[in-house]
PDB file of C-alpha atoms in Angstrom:
ATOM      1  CA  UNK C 111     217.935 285.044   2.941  1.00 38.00           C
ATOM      2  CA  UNK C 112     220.683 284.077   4.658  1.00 47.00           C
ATOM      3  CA  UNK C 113     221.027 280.939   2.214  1.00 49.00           C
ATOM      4  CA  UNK C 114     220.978 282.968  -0.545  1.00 48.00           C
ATOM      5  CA  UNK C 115     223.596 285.414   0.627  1.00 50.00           C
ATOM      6  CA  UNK C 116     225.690 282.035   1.190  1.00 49.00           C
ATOM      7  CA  UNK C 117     225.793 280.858  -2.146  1.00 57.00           C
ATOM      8  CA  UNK C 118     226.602 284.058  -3.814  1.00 64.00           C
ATOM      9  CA  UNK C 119     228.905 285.250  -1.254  1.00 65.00           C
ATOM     10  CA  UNK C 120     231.085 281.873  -1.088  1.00 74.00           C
ATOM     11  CA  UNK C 121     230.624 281.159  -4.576  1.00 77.00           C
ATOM     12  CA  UNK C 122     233.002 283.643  -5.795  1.00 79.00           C
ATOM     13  CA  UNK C 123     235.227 283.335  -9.138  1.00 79.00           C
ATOM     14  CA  UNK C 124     238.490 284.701  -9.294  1.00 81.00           C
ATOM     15  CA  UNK C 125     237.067 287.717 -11.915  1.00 84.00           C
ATOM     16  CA  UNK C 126     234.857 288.816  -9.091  1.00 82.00           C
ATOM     17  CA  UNK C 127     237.534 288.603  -6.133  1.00 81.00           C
ATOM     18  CA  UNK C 128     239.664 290.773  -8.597  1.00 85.00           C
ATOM     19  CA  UNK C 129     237.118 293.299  -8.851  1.00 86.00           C
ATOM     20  CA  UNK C 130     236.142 293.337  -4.953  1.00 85.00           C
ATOM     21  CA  UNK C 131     240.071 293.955  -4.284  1.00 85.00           C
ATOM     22  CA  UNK C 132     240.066 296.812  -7.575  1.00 88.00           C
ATOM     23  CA  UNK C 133     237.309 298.531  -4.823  1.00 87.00           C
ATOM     24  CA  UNK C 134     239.051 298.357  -1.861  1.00 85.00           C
ATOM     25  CA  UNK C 135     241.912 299.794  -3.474  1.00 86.00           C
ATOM     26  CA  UNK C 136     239.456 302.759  -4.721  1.00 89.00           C
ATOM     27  CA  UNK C 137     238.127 303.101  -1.491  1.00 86.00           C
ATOM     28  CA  UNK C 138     241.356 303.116  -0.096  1.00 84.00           C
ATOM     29  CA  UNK C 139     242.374 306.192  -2.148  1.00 88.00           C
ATOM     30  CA  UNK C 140     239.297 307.950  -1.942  1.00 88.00           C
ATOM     31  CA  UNK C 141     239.150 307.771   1.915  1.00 83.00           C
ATOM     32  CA  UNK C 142     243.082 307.451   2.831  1.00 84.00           C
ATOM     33  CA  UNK C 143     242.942 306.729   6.383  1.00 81.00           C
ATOM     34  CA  UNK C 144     245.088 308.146   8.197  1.00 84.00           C
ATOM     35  CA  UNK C 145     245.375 307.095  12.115  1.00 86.00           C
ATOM     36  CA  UNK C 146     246.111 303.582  12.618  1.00 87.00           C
ATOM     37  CA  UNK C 147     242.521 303.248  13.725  1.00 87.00           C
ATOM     38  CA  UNK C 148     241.189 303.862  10.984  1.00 84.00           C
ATOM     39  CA  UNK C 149     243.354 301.509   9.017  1.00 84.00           C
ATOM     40  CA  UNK C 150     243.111 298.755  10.772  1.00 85.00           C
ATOM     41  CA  UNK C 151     238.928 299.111  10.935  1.00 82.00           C
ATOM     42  CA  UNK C 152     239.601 299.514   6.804  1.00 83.00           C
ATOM     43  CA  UNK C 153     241.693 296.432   6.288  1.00 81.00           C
ATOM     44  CA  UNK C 154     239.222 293.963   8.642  1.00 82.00           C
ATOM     45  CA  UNK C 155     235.536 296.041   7.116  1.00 82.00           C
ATOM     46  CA  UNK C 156     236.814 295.397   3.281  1.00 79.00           C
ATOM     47  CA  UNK C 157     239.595 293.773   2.418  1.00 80.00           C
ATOM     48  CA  UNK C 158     239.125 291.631   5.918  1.00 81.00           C
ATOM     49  CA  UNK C 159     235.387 290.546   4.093  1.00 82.00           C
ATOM     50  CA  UNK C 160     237.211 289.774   0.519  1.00 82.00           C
ATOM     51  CA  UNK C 161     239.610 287.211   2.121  1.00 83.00           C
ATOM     52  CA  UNK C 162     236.678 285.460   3.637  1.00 85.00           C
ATOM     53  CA  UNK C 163     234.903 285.217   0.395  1.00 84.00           C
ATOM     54  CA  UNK C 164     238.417 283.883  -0.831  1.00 85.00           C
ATOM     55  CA  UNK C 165     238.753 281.372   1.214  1.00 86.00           C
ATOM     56  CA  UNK C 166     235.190 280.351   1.246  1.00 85.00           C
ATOM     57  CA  UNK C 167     235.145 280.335  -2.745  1.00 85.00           C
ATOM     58  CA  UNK C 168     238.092 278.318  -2.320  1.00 85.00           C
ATOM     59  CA  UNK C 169     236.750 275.926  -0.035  1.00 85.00           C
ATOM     60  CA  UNK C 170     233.392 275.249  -1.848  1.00 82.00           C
ATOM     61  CA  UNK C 171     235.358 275.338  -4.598  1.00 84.00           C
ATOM     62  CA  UNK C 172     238.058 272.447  -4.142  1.00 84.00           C
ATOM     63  CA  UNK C 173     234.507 270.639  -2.026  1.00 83.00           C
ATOM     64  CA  UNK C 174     232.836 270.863  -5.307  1.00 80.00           C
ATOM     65  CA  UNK C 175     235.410 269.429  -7.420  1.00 80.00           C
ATOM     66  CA  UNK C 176     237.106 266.558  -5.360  1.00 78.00           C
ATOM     67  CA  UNK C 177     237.220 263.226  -6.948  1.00 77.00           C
ATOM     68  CA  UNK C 178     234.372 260.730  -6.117  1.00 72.00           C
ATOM     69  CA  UNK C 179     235.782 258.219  -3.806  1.00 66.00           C
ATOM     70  CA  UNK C 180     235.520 254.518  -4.581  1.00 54.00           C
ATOM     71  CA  UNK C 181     233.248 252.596  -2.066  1.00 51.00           C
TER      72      UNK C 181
END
């Protein structure tokens, strides 16, 4: 399971970042936290999660892609 979770989850394209941050944003307005506790758990439960699939994507992205080097 956790294999599969790990392909989809670090496999992002930039379409479905967008629409992850779009969310946050929405929850964001829905909820409005308003003590800095709140905020802070907010920013590291969703956006904190989104940036992690970012730079995962990223990574397996520029891993993927690199040029084969000549042995």
């Amino acid at each position: 399971m956790i294999g599969a979770f790990g392909k989809t989850f670090f496999r992002a394209t930039p379409r479905q970042l967008f629409v992850q941050l779009m969310i946050d944003i929405l929850w964001y307005l829905i909820f409005k936290p308003t003590d800095s506790f709140s905020v802070w758990v907010y920013i590291i439960i969703l956006p904190g999660f989104d940036l992690i699939s970012a730079v995962g994507s990223f990574w397996n992205y520029v891993k993927d892609n690199k040029p084969e080097e000549n042995k």
